[in-house]
Amino acid sequence: MGIYGFEAKSAKGDNVSLKEYEGKVLLIINTATECGFTPQYEDLEKLYKAHKDQGFEILDFPCNQFGGQAPGTDEEIGNFCSLNFGTTFPRFSKIDVNGDSALPLFKYLKEQKGFAGFQPEHKLTPVLEKMLGEANPNYKDEPDIKWNFTKFLIDRQGNVVERFEPTKDISEVEKRVEELL
């Protein structure tokens, strides 16, 4: 079954079965519009345009759980992404990714792939490690999403293949996507 048994609300409020994406390679991401990682939208759109005709989709799930960095309505978030980054990949309604109110899809994704570790060379890694470590010294041992722009790579059979933390370079993500296409 993989991820195909799950549903999510589109940014317009419609229920969407992930079965609609069966047979495609997916990159599922929790995002935010006011984050240090928000410029990743530009690279994600390039990745999407380069591979969407080969059966690749990016599923964007805005989340306001990390520093309140995804304020606004679904419509405002969509307008921001379109105007500032020209995004054309599917965007869903704002969700929670951690805690009791987490979208069941994200509970499943975290069960399949735990925290992958931040890239040591990334300029935001020391900031994230300090902040997260002060809040929870054991954060590395827990599967929760740590920050905005965590990505899950799904193969054509609906299996969670890999988890990329927000510090992972998009070029590395693209290599893995290409391997699955």
Short mmCIF file of C-alpha atoms in Angstrom, two decimals:
data_model
loop_
_atom_site.label_atom_id
_atom_site.label_comp_id
_atom_site.label_asym_id
_atom_site.label_seq_id
_atom_site.Cartn_x
_atom_site.Cartn_y
_atom_site.Cartn_z
CA MET A 1 0.00 0.00 0.00
CA GLY A 2 2.73 2.50 0.86
CA ILE A 3 1.50 6.08 0.83
CA TYR A 4 -1.46 5.43 -1.48
CA GLY A 5 -3.89 4.81 1.37
CA PHE A 6 -3.56 8.37 2.63
CA GLU A 7 -5.53 11.51 1.83
CA ALA A 8 -4.80 15.19 2.22
CA LYS A 9 -6.68 18.43 1.59
CA SER A 10 -5.67 20.45 -1.42
CA ALA A 11 -4.99 24.15 -0.98
CA LYS A 12 -8.54 24.67 -2.29
CA GLY A 13 -9.95 22.38 0.43
CA ASP A 14 -10.70 19.30 -1.68
CA ASN A 15 -9.86 15.82 -0.41
CA VAL A 16 -7.08 14.32 -2.52
CA SER A 17 -6.22 10.63 -2.42
CA LEU A 18 -2.51 10.01 -2.82
CA LYS A 19 -3.58 7.09 -5.03
CA GLU A 20 -3.81 9.80 -7.72
CA TYR A 21 0.00 9.82 -7.74
CA GLU A 22 0.42 6.06 -8.04
CA GLY A 23 3.26 5.11 -10.38
CA LYS A 24 5.08 8.43 -9.97
CA VAL A 25 8.26 9.36 -8.13
CA LEU A 26 7.30 11.81 -5.41
CA LEU A 27 9.10 14.32 -3.25
CA ILE A 28 6.88 15.20 -0.27
CA ILE A 29 7.96 18.35 1.58
CA ASN A 30 6.84 20.40 4.56
CA THR A 31 7.45 24.05 3.69
CA ALA A 32 7.25 27.59 5.03
CA THR A 33 7.22 31.00 3.38
CA GLU A 34 9.26 32.94 5.96
CA CYS A 35 12.14 30.56 6.64
CA GLY A 36 15.86 30.65 5.96
CA PHE A 37 15.24 27.67 3.66
CA THR A 38 12.37 29.32 1.72
CA PRO A 39 14.68 30.12 -1.25
CA GLN A 40 14.74 26.34 -1.86
CA TYR A 41 11.42 26.88 -3.63
CA GLU A 42 13.40 28.18 -6.61
CA ASP A 43 15.55 25.04 -6.88
CA LEU A 44 12.56 22.80 -6.22
CA GLU A 45 10.66 24.40 -9.11
CA LYS A 46 13.69 23.85 -11.39
CA LEU A 47 13.82 20.21 -10.27
CA TYR A 48 10.10 19.84 -10.90
CA LYS A 49 10.21 21.39 -14.38
CA ALA A 50 13.21 19.25 -15.34
CA HIS A 51 11.57 15.94 -14.41
CA LYS A 52 7.76 16.31 -14.28
CA ASP A 53 7.38 14.88 -17.79
CA GLN A 54 9.19 11.72 -16.64
CA GLY A 55 6.60 11.00 -13.94
CA PHE A 56 7.91 13.14 -11.08
CA GLU A 57 5.78 15.19 -8.69
CA ILE A 58 6.58 17.45 -5.76
CA LEU A 59 3.86 17.59 -3.10
CA ASP A 60 4.13 20.76 -1.01
CA PHE A 61 2.66 20.80 2.50
CA PRO A 62 2.95 24.19 4.23
CA CYS A 63 3.47 23.88 7.99
CA ASN A 64 3.49 26.62 10.63
CA GLN A 65 4.94 24.48 13.46
CA PHE A 66 8.51 25.77 13.23
CA GLY A 67 8.88 29.32 14.44
CA GLY A 68 5.53 30.37 12.98
CA GLN A 69 7.25 30.67 9.60
CA ALA A 70 4.22 29.75 7.47
CA PRO A 71 1.68 32.39 8.45
CA GLY A 72 -1.27 33.23 6.27
CA THR A 73 -4.06 31.36 4.61
CA ASP A 74 -3.60 28.64 2.02
CA GLU A 75 -4.45 31.21 -0.65
CA GLU A 76 -1.88 33.71 0.67
CA ILE A 77 0.80 31.01 0.79
CA GLY A 78 -0.02 29.95 -2.76
CA ASN A 79 0.13 33.52 -4.02
CA PHE A 80 3.47 34.10 -2.28
CA CYS A 81 5.00 30.97 -3.84
CA SER A 82 3.66 31.73 -7.32
CA LEU A 83 4.70 35.38 -7.30
CA ASN A 84 8.13 34.98 -5.68
CA PHE A 85 9.26 31.59 -6.98
CA GLY A 86 6.92 30.70 -9.86
CA THR A 87 6.04 27.36 -8.30
CA THR A 88 3.72 25.14 -10.30
CA PHE A 89 3.86 21.85 -8.35
CA PRO A 90 0.85 20.76 -6.26
CA ARG A 91 0.39 22.55 -2.93
CA PHE A 92 -1.81 21.22 -0.18
CA SER A 93 -3.57 22.87 2.73
CA LYS A 94 -1.46 23.92 5.71
CA ILE A 95 -0.88 21.02 8.12
CA ASP A 96 0.92 19.91 11.26
CA VAL A 97 3.73 17.38 10.81
CA ASN A 98 4.46 16.64 14.49
CA GLY A 99 2.32 16.00 17.54
CA ASP A 100 -1.16 14.61 18.01
CA SER A 101 -2.62 16.76 15.23
CA ALA A 102 -0.02 15.70 12.64
CA LEU A 103 -1.39 14.69 9.27
CA PRO A 104 -1.49 10.85 9.23
CA LEU A 105 0.64 10.86 6.06
CA PHE A 106 3.47 12.58 7.93
CA LYS A 107 3.13 10.22 10.90
CA TYR A 108 3.64 7.39 8.42
CA LEU A 109 6.57 9.08 6.66
CA LYS A 110 8.37 9.59 9.98
CA GLU A 111 7.77 5.93 10.93
CA GLN A 112 9.39 4.86 7.66
CA LYS A 113 12.42 7.18 7.78
CA GLY A 114 13.74 8.81 10.94
CA PHE A 115 15.95 11.85 11.28
CA ALA A 116 18.77 11.69 8.71
CA GLY A 117 21.12 14.26 10.29
CA PHE A 118 22.03 17.75 9.16
CA GLN A 119 24.83 18.34 6.65
CA PRO A 120 27.88 19.52 8.65
CA GLU A 121 28.98 21.97 5.94
CA HIS A 122 25.65 23.83 5.71
CA LYS A 123 25.72 27.34 7.19
CA LEU A 124 22.45 26.81 9.11
CA THR A 125 23.45 23.49 10.68
CA PRO A 126 25.11 25.02 13.78
CA VAL A 127 22.05 27.22 14.37
CA LEU A 128 19.63 24.29 14.08
CA GLU A 129 21.76 21.98 16.22
CA LYS A 130 22.11 24.57 18.99
CA MET A 131 18.42 25.46 19.01
CA LEU A 132 17.17 21.88 18.82
CA GLY A 133 19.76 20.59 21.28
CA GLU A 134 18.78 23.19 23.87
CA ALA A 135 15.10 22.28 23.51
CA ASN A 136 15.75 18.50 23.53
CA PRO A 137 19.23 17.00 23.99
CA ASN A 138 17.96 13.74 22.43
CA TYR A 139 16.45 15.30 19.29
CA LYS A 140 18.73 13.28 16.98
CA ASP A 141 17.24 10.02 18.28
CA GLU A 142 13.63 10.97 17.56
CA PRO A 143 11.94 10.69 14.15
CA ASP A 144 10.01 13.97 14.39
CA ILE A 145 10.41 16.53 11.65
CA LYS A 146 13.04 18.98 12.89
CA TRP A 147 12.41 21.98 10.63
CA ASN A 148 10.83 23.32 7.45
CA PHE A 149 11.82 21.83 4.07
CA THR A 150 12.29 18.26 5.25
CA LYS A 151 11.79 16.06 2.19
CA PHE A 152 10.70 12.45 1.71
CA LEU A 153 11.47 10.63 -1.53
CA ILE A 154 8.87 8.08 -2.64
CA ASP A 155 9.43 5.50 -5.39
CA ARG A 156 6.92 4.53 -8.09
CA GLN A 157 5.53 1.77 -5.85
CA GLY A 158 4.70 4.18 -3.02
CA ASN A 159 7.61 3.21 -0.77
CA VAL A 160 9.45 5.81 1.31
CA VAL A 161 13.00 5.51 -0.04
CA GLU A 162 14.86 8.34 1.66
CA ARG A 163 14.51 11.33 3.96
CA PHE A 164 16.41 14.55 3.30
CA GLU A 165 16.80 17.13 6.02
CA PRO A 166 16.54 20.80 4.96
CA THR A 167 20.34 21.21 4.90
CA LYS A 168 20.76 18.57 2.16
CA ASP A 169 21.83 20.17 -1.12
CA ILE A 170 19.12 19.99 -3.79
CA SER A 171 21.66 18.65 -6.30
CA GLU A 172 22.01 15.55 -4.08
CA VAL A 173 18.24 15.20 -3.91
CA GLU A 174 18.06 15.47 -7.69
CA LYS A 175 20.59 12.64 -8.14
CA ARG A 176 18.39 10.32 -6.08
CA VAL A 177 15.25 11.42 -7.94
CA GLU A 178 16.95 10.69 -11.27
CA GLU A 179 17.95 7.20 -10.06
CA LEU A 180 14.29 6.40 -9.41
CA LEU A 181 13.04 7.82 -12.71
#
